[in-house]
Amino acid sequence: MDALNILYLSAEILPYAATGGLAQVAAALPRAVRRLGDDVRVILPRYGLIDPDRLGFTRALERFPVPFENDVLWAGLWQAPDPDIPIYFIEHQRFFGSRQGIYSFPDDGERFVFYSRASLEAMRHLNWRPDVIHCNEWQTALIPNWLRTTYQDDPFFSQTAVVYTIHNLGYQGIFGHRVLQIAGIAQQGFIAHPDIAPTLNQVVSMMGRGIIFADIITTVSPSYAREIQTPKFGEGLDPLLRDRRERLFGVLNGIDANAWNPADDPALAAPFDSDDLSGKAACKAALQQEMGLSQEPETALVGLTSRLTEQKGFDILISVLEPALRLLPVQFAIMGSGDPRYHHQLADLQQRYPGRLAFHPSYDETLARRIYAGSDIFLMPSRFEPGGLDQLKAMRYGAVPVVHATGGLKDTVIDHHPPEVGTGFRFTPYDGMALYAALVRALEIHRHPDIWRAIQRNAMTRDVSVDAAARSYRQLYRRARSLKLTGRPDALINS
Ligand code: GLC
């Protein structure tokens, strides 16, 4: 395979800026593709929380012009001292440098339009021509639009294809018309698909534009790729996705298998692996101790690390916790932050069931590792889950997942259903009763150590590494080039 130049854009990338799974994937996938031979480079904004001096950044470009709303703004470009992959940062004081957070500013539309446009222009000034640009989420969704319009006859970009990845259709980037003026594409108007939700055709859905203009669209699991073509999961954009289904692919997320390895993880009380699980008992005892749970080696310990939001299934989970604590032989170790309503409910349960339910109200990666290692069962009752990474880590650490059969959870957790040993337990439909029943089923099997071990081993030896995704993306990058489109999808845009 000839090597390609791939520019990978994500608004968050670990260890520099992170709010969720996107940052983990954006850290692992480009590196894995690069190891396979393509020249992958990544680029994100230099947010205020990223200190270039402390991190030893160097200036890659001092100052370059970026077209912005009939005018030109100036940007700079930093590079991190990473020996494995070039990581660039767009410097702009007003939009990024002077602020602490990543998102949720009133001018997010302007900010990410600027970041996207500056990323393109930076490559021109570096004289590094991308064969494919891999965009992620709404923050970078205007790039496919520009490449097929504004940059279509630009010799530097005229051969560049775009792969656009949806990590969560729930965050679309909805803005008013002004964002098109800023982007210099006001004359193209709104999306005007006859079947699109009426609420969406008088505003700019950045995600929607990414979908209609990209050469290839991907999402983070095959099941989610199917689900988003239905009204139930399509967030109003399912008609666009159905139109483009031949260019829509589900590529399962993976994790960095070296960074998540129970045989070699300094956060754990004892190492273990799929051949010798004895260290896991020590991890369980240590977790019970650390979180204030009673020392009960036999009781099934159920772990959960999550944002506390409805998407993650907290509405049904909360209804099930109290009956489970009253009636079942379980303990719960729950970690995460989010909706204050769920914080209160969990804190209340912790108080009323001391030693049985422990709640750590913020995200802490070290504790997360100990929860995967110390738990017998890992719960992920998400209402929908495009990909999901926590169930992969849990499986690798021998915590048997109990999940709602949706999206990436459905694709990675195989139900224990004799004679199928499986890698966990799935439930459907999405309701408290089905979740409770799956938990009861898992606890019943947990009483049989031999069967339980077999499930654990299956889960632990499943290939959950990002390398399979990297191989698929290399093929999709080549496909995007051969399927590269030119011109505007007229049927979809008002003129
Ligand atoms: C989003 C999705 C999650 C996925 C992650 C990385 O956070 O909600 O399911 O694993 O992106 O792709």
Short mmCIF file of C-alpha atoms and ligand atoms in Angstrom, two decimals:
data_model
loop_
_atom_site.label_atom_id
_atom_site.label_comp_id
_atom_site.label_asym_id
_atom_site.label_seq_id
_atom_site.Cartn_x
_atom_site.Cartn_y
_atom_site.Cartn_z
CA MET A 1 0.00 0.00 0.00
CA ASP A 2 1.34 3.44 -0.86
CA ALA A 3 1.51 5.70 2.15
CA LEU A 4 -1.05 8.50 2.29
CA ASN A 5 -0.99 11.84 4.06
CA ILE A 6 -3.86 11.85 6.53
CA LEU A 7 -4.86 14.91 8.53
CA TYR A 8 -6.93 13.96 11.59
CA LEU A 9 -9.05 16.66 13.23
CA SER A 10 -10.66 16.35 16.63
CA ALA A 11 -11.67 19.06 19.09
CA GLU A 12 -10.35 16.87 21.91
CA ILE A 13 -7.36 14.57 22.11
CA LEU A 14 -5.81 13.01 25.22
CA PRO A 15 -3.70 13.97 27.10
CA TYR A 16 -4.21 17.59 26.01
CA ALA A 17 -7.96 18.15 26.15
CA ALA A 18 -10.68 15.66 27.04
CA THR A 19 -14.32 15.51 28.00
CA GLY A 20 -15.23 12.02 26.80
CA GLY A 21 -14.62 9.01 24.60
CA LEU A 22 -13.76 11.11 21.56
CA ALA A 23 -10.51 12.22 23.21
CA GLN A 24 -9.50 8.59 23.82
CA VAL A 25 -10.23 7.48 20.28
CA ALA A 26 -8.48 10.55 18.84
CA ALA A 27 -5.40 9.71 20.90
CA ALA A 28 -5.27 6.02 19.97
CA LEU A 29 -6.54 5.67 16.40
CA PRO A 30 -4.24 8.10 14.51
CA ARG A 31 -1.20 6.58 16.21
CA ALA A 32 -2.31 3.09 15.28
CA VAL A 33 -2.85 4.11 11.64
CA ARG A 34 0.54 5.77 11.60
CA ARG A 35 2.18 2.59 12.88
CA LEU A 36 0.71 0.83 9.84
CA GLY A 37 2.52 3.19 7.50
CA ASP A 38 0.48 6.29 6.63
CA ASP A 39 1.75 9.76 7.48
CA VAL A 40 -0.97 10.73 9.94
CA ARG A 41 -0.90 14.10 11.67
CA VAL A 42 -3.42 15.48 14.13
CA ILE A 43 -4.55 18.99 14.90
CA LEU A 44 -6.64 20.60 17.63
CA PRO A 45 -7.09 24.06 19.12
CA ARG A 46 -4.57 25.33 21.67
CA TYR A 47 -7.10 25.81 24.47
CA GLY A 48 -6.21 28.02 27.42
CA LEU A 49 -5.74 24.94 29.61
CA ILE A 50 -2.88 23.76 27.36
CA ASP A 51 0.33 25.52 28.35
CA PRO A 52 2.80 25.48 25.41
CA ASP A 53 5.81 26.40 27.54
CA ARG A 54 5.22 23.81 30.20
CA LEU A 55 4.64 21.14 27.54
CA GLY A 56 7.69 22.09 25.51
CA PHE A 57 5.80 23.00 22.32
CA THR A 58 7.64 24.54 19.40
CA ARG A 59 6.31 27.04 16.87
CA ALA A 60 5.51 25.34 13.58
CA LEU A 61 4.12 28.52 11.97
CA GLU A 62 4.49 31.98 13.39
CA ARG A 63 1.50 33.66 11.78
CA PHE A 64 -0.74 32.79 8.87
CA PRO A 65 -3.97 34.29 7.51
CA VAL A 66 -7.34 32.56 7.88
CA PRO A 67 -10.35 33.73 5.82
CA PHE A 68 -13.16 34.57 8.21
CA GLU A 69 -16.41 36.44 7.46
CA ASN A 70 -15.26 38.53 4.45
CA ASP A 71 -12.08 39.30 6.28
CA VAL A 72 -8.87 37.68 7.41
CA LEU A 73 -7.90 36.71 10.96
CA TRP A 74 -4.44 35.56 11.98
CA ALA A 75 -3.53 32.27 13.58
CA GLY A 76 -0.36 30.56 14.76
CA LEU A 77 0.60 26.89 14.88
CA TRP A 78 2.31 24.96 17.67
CA GLN A 79 3.68 21.45 17.60
CA ALA A 80 4.01 19.06 20.56
CA PRO A 81 7.35 17.32 21.18
CA ASP A 82 5.84 13.89 20.47
CA PRO A 83 8.36 11.43 18.98
CA ASP A 84 5.70 9.23 17.40
CA ILE A 85 3.26 11.53 15.65
CA PRO A 86 3.06 15.22 14.69
CA ILE A 87 0.41 16.89 16.85
CA TYR A 88 -0.39 20.49 15.91
CA PHE A 89 -2.32 23.13 17.80
CA ILE A 90 -4.08 26.15 16.33
CA GLU A 91 -3.17 29.28 18.25
CA HIS A 92 -5.73 32.04 18.50
CA GLN A 93 -5.96 34.15 21.60
CA ARG A 94 -9.54 35.38 21.36
CA PHE A 95 -11.22 32.10 20.42
CA PHE A 96 -9.11 29.66 22.42
CA GLY A 97 -6.06 30.92 24.30
CA SER A 98 -7.87 33.29 26.61
CA ARG A 99 -10.45 30.77 27.85
CA GLN A 100 -10.26 27.86 30.25
CA GLY A 101 -12.91 25.45 29.01
CA ILE A 102 -13.26 23.46 25.79
CA TYR A 103 -16.93 23.90 24.86
CA SER A 104 -20.11 25.66 25.87
CA PHE A 105 -19.25 29.24 25.00
CA PRO A 106 -21.89 31.38 23.24
CA ASP A 107 -19.59 31.68 20.20
CA ASP A 108 -18.77 27.96 19.82
CA GLY A 109 -19.97 28.13 16.21
CA GLU A 110 -17.42 30.82 15.36
CA ARG A 111 -14.70 29.14 17.40
CA PHE A 112 -14.88 25.79 15.68
CA VAL A 113 -15.45 27.22 12.22
CA PHE A 114 -12.24 29.15 12.79
CA TYR A 115 -10.37 26.08 14.04
CA SER A 116 -11.51 24.05 11.01
CA ARG A 117 -10.62 26.74 8.48
CA ALA A 118 -7.29 27.46 10.16
CA SER A 119 -6.43 23.75 10.09
CA LEU A 120 -6.82 23.70 6.31
CA GLU A 121 -4.84 26.89 5.82
CA ALA A 122 -2.09 25.72 8.16
CA MET A 123 -1.43 22.72 5.92
CA ARG A 124 -1.05 25.01 2.94
CA HIS A 125 1.54 27.07 4.82
CA LEU A 126 3.36 23.94 5.97
CA ASN A 127 3.21 22.80 2.38
CA TRP A 128 2.01 19.40 3.57
CA ARG A 129 -0.83 18.31 1.34
CA PRO A 130 -3.35 15.88 2.89
CA ASP A 131 -4.68 13.09 0.66
CA VAL A 132 -7.49 12.54 3.12
CA ILE A 133 -8.85 14.67 5.93
CA HIS A 134 -10.48 12.67 8.72
CA CYS A 135 -13.01 14.91 10.47
CA ASN A 136 -14.78 14.09 13.72
CA GLU A 137 -18.06 15.40 15.13
CA TRP A 138 -19.82 18.69 14.39
CA GLN A 139 -16.83 20.86 15.29
CA THR A 140 -15.08 19.90 12.05
CA ALA A 141 -18.13 19.22 9.88
CA LEU A 142 -17.79 22.22 7.58
CA ILE A 143 -14.57 20.89 6.09
CA PRO A 144 -16.34 18.49 3.73
CA ASN A 145 -18.65 21.36 2.74
CA TRP A 146 -15.74 23.70 1.95
CA LEU A 147 -13.75 21.10 0.05
CA ARG A 148 -16.59 20.52 -2.38
CA THR A 149 -17.37 24.21 -2.82
CA THR A 150 -14.95 26.91 -1.66
CA TYR A 151 -11.79 24.81 -2.18
CA GLN A 152 -12.97 22.75 -5.11
CA ASP A 153 -10.73 24.49 -7.65
CA ASP A 154 -7.90 25.18 -5.25
CA PRO A 155 -4.93 23.21 -6.60
CA PHE A 156 -3.65 22.48 -3.11
CA PHE A 157 -6.88 20.77 -1.95
CA SER A 158 -8.61 19.73 -5.15
CA GLN A 159 -7.55 16.08 -4.73
CA THR A 160 -8.24 15.86 -0.99
CA ALA A 161 -11.02 13.47 0.09
CA VAL A 162 -12.92 13.56 3.40
CA VAL A 163 -13.89 10.89 5.87
CA TYR A 164 -16.36 12.20 8.44
CA THR A 165 -16.94 10.33 11.71
CA ILE A 166 -20.03 10.61 13.89
CA HIS A 167 -19.33 9.71 17.52
CA ASN A 168 -22.67 10.86 18.86
CA LEU A 169 -25.52 12.16 16.74
CA GLY A 170 -27.00 13.75 19.86
CA TYR A 171 -24.51 16.62 19.62
CA GLN A 172 -25.12 18.17 16.20
CA GLY A 173 -23.93 21.73 16.49
CA ILE A 174 -27.10 23.67 15.76
CA PHE A 175 -26.59 27.35 14.90
CA GLY A 176 -28.28 30.22 13.15
CA HIS A 177 -27.61 31.43 9.64
CA ARG A 178 -24.75 33.67 10.75
CA VAL A 179 -22.38 30.73 11.07
CA LEU A 180 -22.63 30.28 7.28
CA GLN A 181 -21.62 33.91 6.74
CA ILE A 182 -18.62 33.45 8.98
CA ALA A 183 -17.71 30.34 7.02
CA GLY A 184 -18.10 32.18 3.72
CA ILE A 185 -20.81 29.83 2.45
CA ALA A 186 -23.96 31.86 3.14
CA GLN A 187 -25.03 31.72 -0.50
CA GLN A 188 -25.39 27.92 -0.19
CA GLY A 189 -28.22 28.24 2.33
CA PHE A 190 -29.69 25.65 4.66
CA ILE A 191 -30.09 21.94 4.08
CA ALA A 192 -33.38 21.49 2.24
CA HIS A 193 -34.10 17.79 2.24
CA PRO A 194 -37.80 17.08 1.75
CA ASP A 195 -37.94 14.55 4.59
CA ILE A 196 -35.74 16.26 7.13
CA ALA A 197 -37.32 17.25 10.44
CA PRO A 198 -38.91 20.71 9.90
CA THR A 199 -37.15 21.99 13.01
CA LEU A 200 -33.81 21.34 11.32
CA ASN A 201 -34.30 22.93 7.94
CA GLN A 202 -34.32 26.53 9.11
CA VAL A 203 -31.11 26.28 11.10
CA VAL A 204 -27.60 25.12 10.42
CA SER A 205 -26.93 21.56 11.61
CA MET A 206 -23.18 21.30 11.28
CA MET A 207 -23.42 17.52 11.61
CA GLY A 208 -26.02 17.46 8.84
CA ARG A 209 -23.66 19.27 6.49
CA GLY A 210 -20.83 16.90 7.32
CA ILE A 211 -23.13 14.03 6.39
CA ILE A 212 -24.25 15.40 3.04
CA PHE A 213 -20.84 16.57 1.83
CA ALA A 214 -18.38 13.90 3.06
CA ASP A 215 -16.97 11.31 0.66
CA ILE A 216 -17.26 8.60 3.31
CA ILE A 217 -19.19 8.77 6.59
CA THR A 218 -18.37 6.51 9.47
CA THR A 219 -19.66 5.93 12.94
CA VAL A 220 -18.22 3.99 15.82
CA SER A 221 -20.04 0.64 15.57
CA PRO A 222 -21.93 -1.29 12.89
CA SER A 223 -25.12 -1.39 14.99
CA TYR A 224 -25.13 2.38 15.53
CA ALA A 225 -24.60 2.84 11.78
CA ARG A 226 -27.88 0.97 11.27
CA GLU A 227 -29.70 2.57 14.18
CA ILE A 228 -29.08 6.15 13.06
CA GLN A 229 -30.86 5.44 9.79
CA THR A 230 -34.09 5.07 11.79
CA PRO A 231 -36.27 7.87 13.21
CA LYS A 232 -35.81 6.45 16.72
CA PHE A 233 -32.05 7.10 16.77
CA GLY A 234 -31.66 9.49 13.83
CA GLU A 235 -32.10 12.77 15.77
CA GLY A 236 -33.92 14.19 12.74
CA LEU A 237 -31.05 13.43 10.37
CA ASP A 238 -32.01 9.85 9.49
CA PRO A 239 -33.33 10.81 6.02
CA LEU A 240 -29.89 12.20 5.13
CA LEU A 241 -28.18 9.11 6.46
CA ARG A 242 -30.51 6.81 4.55
CA ASP A 243 -29.76 8.71 1.35
CA ARG A 244 -26.06 8.21 1.91
CA ARG A 245 -26.14 4.69 3.31
CA GLU A 246 -23.82 3.37 0.61
CA ARG A 247 -21.11 5.62 1.93
CA LEU A 248 -21.92 5.04 5.61
CA PHE A 249 -19.79 2.52 7.55
CA GLY A 250 -19.73 1.38 11.16
CA VAL A 251 -16.18 0.81 12.41
CA LEU A 252 -15.97 -0.56 15.92
CA ASN A 253 -13.97 1.53 18.38
CA GLY A 254 -11.01 -0.03 20.10
CA ILE A 255 -8.72 0.85 22.99
CA ASP A 256 -4.98 1.04 23.43
CA ALA A 257 -4.44 -2.52 24.63
CA ASN A 258 -1.03 -1.74 26.15
CA ALA A 259 -2.36 1.12 28.21
CA TRP A 260 -5.21 -1.07 29.48
CA ASN A 261 -3.61 -4.29 30.60
CA PRO A 262 -4.35 -5.88 34.01
CA ALA A 263 -1.07 -7.82 33.86
CA ASP A 264 0.85 -4.55 33.79
CA ASP A 265 -1.08 -1.76 35.45
CA PRO A 266 0.59 0.10 38.33
CA ALA A 267 -2.82 1.28 39.60
CA LEU A 268 -3.78 -2.26 40.68
CA ALA A 269 -3.21 -4.01 44.01
CA ALA A 270 -2.10 -7.14 42.14
CA PRO A 271 -1.58 -8.08 38.48
CA PHE A 272 -3.62 -10.79 36.77
CA ASP A 273 -4.36 -12.15 33.32
CA SER A 274 -6.77 -14.51 31.62
CA ASP A 275 -4.72 -17.60 32.59
CA ASP A 276 -4.32 -16.67 36.21
CA LEU A 277 -7.09 -14.61 37.73
CA SER A 278 -5.95 -14.99 41.34
CA GLY A 279 -4.74 -11.36 41.50
CA LYS A 280 -8.27 -10.20 40.80
CA ALA A 281 -9.40 -11.27 44.28
CA ALA A 282 -6.79 -8.97 45.81
CA CYS A 283 -8.00 -6.15 43.55
CA LYS A 284 -11.55 -6.74 44.73
CA ALA A 285 -10.58 -6.65 48.40
CA ALA A 286 -8.56 -3.47 47.82
CA LEU A 287 -11.46 -1.81 46.01
CA GLN A 288 -13.92 -2.73 48.78
CA GLN A 289 -11.52 -1.24 51.28
CA GLU A 290 -10.82 1.92 49.27
CA MET A 291 -14.48 2.69 48.59
CA GLY A 292 -15.78 1.76 52.03
CA LEU A 293 -17.63 -1.39 51.00
CA SER A 294 -17.83 -4.35 53.40
CA GLN A 295 -15.06 -6.92 52.94
CA GLU A 296 -17.10 -9.71 51.38
CA PRO A 297 -15.10 -11.83 48.94
CA GLU A 298 -18.12 -13.88 47.86
CA THR A 299 -20.61 -11.08 47.24
CA ALA A 300 -20.81 -10.02 43.60
CA LEU A 301 -19.38 -6.54 43.18
CA VAL A 302 -20.99 -4.52 40.41
CA GLY A 303 -18.94 -1.63 39.03
CA LEU A 304 -20.03 1.34 36.95
CA THR A 305 -18.01 4.30 35.66
CA SER A 306 -19.93 6.80 33.60
CA ARG A 307 -21.09 10.30 32.98
CA LEU A 308 -24.27 10.57 35.06
CA THR A 309 -26.68 11.34 32.25
CA GLU A 310 -29.86 9.96 30.87
CA GLN A 311 -28.07 8.71 27.75
CA LYS A 312 -26.01 6.44 29.99
CA GLY A 313 -29.16 4.84 31.39
CA PHE A 314 -29.39 6.50 34.78
CA ASP A 315 -33.14 6.89 34.61
CA ILE A 316 -33.68 3.12 34.57
CA LEU A 317 -30.67 2.38 36.75
CA ILE A 318 -31.90 4.53 39.62
CA SER A 319 -35.24 2.70 39.64
CA VAL A 320 -33.45 -0.64 39.93
CA LEU A 321 -30.73 0.10 42.51
CA GLU A 322 -32.90 0.11 45.59
CA PRO A 323 -34.76 -3.14 44.87
CA ALA A 324 -31.41 -4.73 43.96
CA LEU A 325 -29.84 -3.59 47.24
CA ARG A 326 -32.82 -4.90 49.20
CA LEU A 327 -33.26 -8.22 47.45
CA LEU A 328 -30.04 -9.31 45.77
CA PRO A 329 -26.61 -10.36 47.10
CA VAL A 330 -24.71 -7.45 45.52
CA GLN A 331 -22.50 -4.46 46.18
CA PHE A 332 -22.18 -1.46 43.88
CA ALA A 333 -19.10 0.67 43.16
CA ILE A 334 -20.22 3.69 41.13
CA MET A 335 -18.03 6.51 39.84
CA GLY A 336 -18.78 9.54 37.72
CA SER A 337 -20.21 13.01 37.60
CA GLY A 338 -22.98 14.75 35.73
CA ASP A 339 -26.63 15.53 36.35
CA PRO A 340 -27.07 16.81 39.95
CA ARG A 341 -30.32 14.86 40.22
CA TYR A 342 -28.42 11.57 39.91
CA HIS A 343 -25.69 12.80 42.28
CA HIS A 344 -28.31 13.34 44.98
CA GLN A 345 -30.00 10.01 44.41
CA LEU A 346 -26.73 8.07 44.51
CA ALA A 347 -25.45 9.94 47.56
CA ASP A 348 -28.73 9.16 49.29
CA LEU A 349 -28.49 5.44 48.48
CA GLN A 350 -24.90 5.39 49.71
CA GLN A 351 -26.06 6.78 53.02
CA ARG A 352 -28.95 4.38 53.38
CA TYR A 353 -26.98 1.29 52.32
CA PRO A 354 -23.55 1.78 53.91
CA GLY A 355 -21.03 -0.84 52.92
CA ARG A 356 -23.27 -1.96 50.05
CA LEU A 357 -23.26 0.97 47.63
CA ALA A 358 -20.30 3.32 47.24
CA PHE A 359 -20.42 6.44 45.10
CA HIS A 360 -17.39 8.47 44.02
CA PRO A 361 -18.82 11.68 42.55
CA SER A 362 -16.09 12.59 40.04
CA TYR A 363 -14.08 10.93 37.30
CA ASP A 364 -10.70 9.56 38.36
CA GLU A 365 -8.83 7.36 35.92
CA THR A 366 -6.83 5.51 38.57
CA LEU A 367 -9.98 4.62 40.46
CA ALA A 368 -11.63 3.63 37.17
CA ARG A 369 -8.84 1.10 36.61
CA ARG A 370 -9.37 -0.31 40.11
CA ILE A 371 -13.10 -0.56 39.51
CA TYR A 372 -12.62 -2.57 36.30
CA ALA A 373 -10.10 -4.79 38.08
CA GLY A 374 -12.02 -5.23 41.34
CA SER A 375 -15.54 -5.72 39.96
CA ASP A 376 -17.13 -9.02 39.05
CA ILE A 377 -19.76 -7.36 36.90
CA PHE A 378 -19.66 -4.09 34.97
CA LEU A 379 -22.93 -2.33 34.29
CA MET A 380 -23.63 -0.22 31.21
CA PRO A 381 -27.35 0.29 30.75
CA SER A 382 -27.02 3.12 28.17
CA ARG A 383 -30.22 4.15 26.41
CA PHE A 384 -28.06 4.43 23.28
CA GLU A 385 -24.32 3.97 22.89
CA PRO A 386 -22.66 4.76 19.58
CA GLY A 387 -19.47 2.87 20.45
CA GLY A 388 -18.58 2.68 24.08
CA LEU A 389 -15.09 2.18 25.46
CA ASP A 390 -15.73 1.34 29.11
CA GLN A 391 -17.22 -2.07 28.34
CA LEU A 392 -14.03 -2.88 26.40
CA LYS A 393 -11.83 -1.94 29.34
CA ALA A 394 -14.08 -3.86 31.73
CA MET A 395 -13.86 -6.98 29.57
CA ARG A 396 -10.11 -6.71 29.41
CA TYR A 397 -10.02 -6.54 33.22
CA GLY A 398 -12.32 -9.54 33.68
CA ALA A 399 -15.39 -7.58 34.81
CA VAL A 400 -18.28 -9.25 33.00
CA PRO A 401 -20.45 -6.62 31.31
CA VAL A 402 -24.22 -6.36 31.72
CA VAL A 403 -25.41 -4.00 28.99
CA HIS A 404 -28.40 -2.72 27.09
CA ALA A 405 -28.30 -4.32 23.62
CA THR A 406 -27.71 -1.13 21.66
CA GLY A 407 -25.04 0.33 19.37
CA GLY A 408 -21.49 -0.64 20.18
CA LEU A 409 -22.59 -2.51 23.31
CA LYS A 410 -24.54 -4.92 21.17
CA ASP A 411 -21.56 -5.39 18.86
CA THR A 412 -18.98 -6.07 21.56
CA VAL A 413 -20.82 -7.96 24.29
CA ILE A 414 -21.95 -11.45 23.32
CA ASP A 415 -24.80 -12.70 25.46
CA HIS A 416 -24.21 -15.72 27.68
CA HIS A 417 -26.85 -18.06 26.36
CA PRO A 418 -25.89 -21.73 26.68
CA PRO A 419 -24.37 -23.40 24.76
CA GLU A 420 -22.98 -19.95 23.78
CA VAL A 421 -20.59 -19.00 26.59
CA GLY A 422 -20.53 -15.37 25.52
CA THR A 423 -18.66 -12.45 27.02
CA GLY A 424 -21.42 -10.92 29.15
CA PHE A 425 -25.15 -10.32 29.48
CA ARG A 426 -27.35 -8.14 27.30
CA PHE A 427 -30.87 -6.92 27.88
CA THR A 428 -33.61 -5.42 25.81
CA PRO A 429 -36.01 -3.58 25.78
CA TYR A 430 -34.69 -0.48 27.49
CA ASP A 431 -36.51 -0.58 30.81
CA GLY A 432 -35.88 -1.19 34.49
CA MET A 433 -37.45 -4.63 34.50
CA ALA A 434 -35.20 -5.92 31.70
CA LEU A 435 -32.14 -4.45 33.41
CA TYR A 436 -33.09 -6.03 36.72
CA ALA A 437 -33.69 -9.39 35.05
CA ALA A 438 -30.28 -9.30 33.35
CA LEU A 439 -28.65 -8.55 36.68
CA VAL A 440 -30.46 -11.47 38.31
CA ARG A 441 -29.35 -13.70 35.44
CA ALA A 442 -25.71 -12.62 35.85
CA LEU A 443 -25.81 -13.12 39.63
CA GLU A 444 -27.21 -16.59 39.18
CA ILE A 445 -24.35 -17.56 36.88
CA HIS A 446 -21.86 -15.91 39.22
CA ARG A 447 -22.64 -18.66 41.73
CA HIS A 448 -21.07 -21.17 39.33
CA PRO A 449 -17.34 -20.39 39.36
CA ASP A 450 -16.49 -22.60 36.38
CA ILE A 451 -18.99 -21.04 34.02
CA TRP A 452 -18.13 -17.59 35.33
CA ARG A 453 -14.42 -18.13 34.67
CA ALA A 454 -15.20 -19.25 31.13
CA ILE A 455 -17.16 -16.05 30.48
CA GLN A 456 -14.40 -13.94 32.03
CA ARG A 457 -11.74 -15.66 29.92
CA ASN A 458 -13.75 -15.14 26.77
CA ALA A 459 -14.19 -11.47 27.60
CA MET A 460 -10.54 -10.99 28.51
CA THR A 461 -9.19 -12.60 25.37
CA ARG A 462 -11.49 -10.81 22.94
CA ASP A 463 -9.51 -8.48 20.69
CA VAL A 464 -10.60 -5.01 21.79
CA SER A 465 -7.52 -3.16 20.58
CA VAL A 466 -7.71 -0.19 18.24
CA ASP A 467 -5.60 -1.97 15.61
CA ALA A 468 -8.57 -3.55 13.85
CA ALA A 469 -10.18 -0.10 13.54
CA ALA A 470 -6.89 1.29 12.19
CA ARG A 471 -6.82 -1.36 9.46
CA SER A 472 -10.42 -0.60 8.48
CA TYR A 473 -9.74 3.14 8.35
CA ARG A 474 -6.75 2.67 6.10
CA GLN A 475 -9.05 0.96 3.63
CA LEU A 476 -11.74 3.59 4.00
CA TYR A 477 -9.22 6.39 3.38
CA ARG A 478 -8.36 4.74 0.07
CA ARG A 479 -11.99 4.19 -0.73
CA ALA A 480 -12.75 7.84 0.00
CA ARG A 481 -10.13 8.84 -2.55
CA SER A 482 -11.51 6.59 -5.23
CA LEU A 483 -15.08 7.68 -4.50
CA LYS A 484 -14.22 11.36 -4.15
CA LEU A 485 -17.12 13.58 -5.14
CA THR A 486 -16.99 17.01 -6.68
CA GLY A 487 -19.55 19.76 -6.73
CA ARG A 488 -22.55 20.51 -4.59
CA PRO A 489 -25.23 18.00 -3.72
CA ASP A 490 -27.79 20.36 -5.31
CA ALA A 491 -30.85 18.50 -4.23
CA LEU A 492 -30.01 19.12 -0.62
CA ILE A 493 -29.12 22.80 -0.50
CA ASN A 494 -31.17 25.90 -1.19
CA SER A 495 -29.60 28.26 -3.63
C1 GLC B 1 -19.03 9.25 22.07
C2 GLC B 1 -20.03 8.12 22.13
C3 GLC B 1 -19.40 6.83 22.66
C4 GLC B 1 -18.13 6.54 21.88
C5 GLC B 1 -17.19 7.73 21.91
C6 GLC B 1 -15.92 7.51 21.11
O1 GLC B 1 -18.67 9.66 23.35
O2 GLC B 1 -21.13 8.48 22.96
O3 GLC B 1 -20.30 5.76 22.53
O4 GLC B 1 -17.46 5.41 22.43
O5 GLC B 1 -17.84 8.85 21.37
O6 GLC B 1 -16.20 7.19 19.77
#
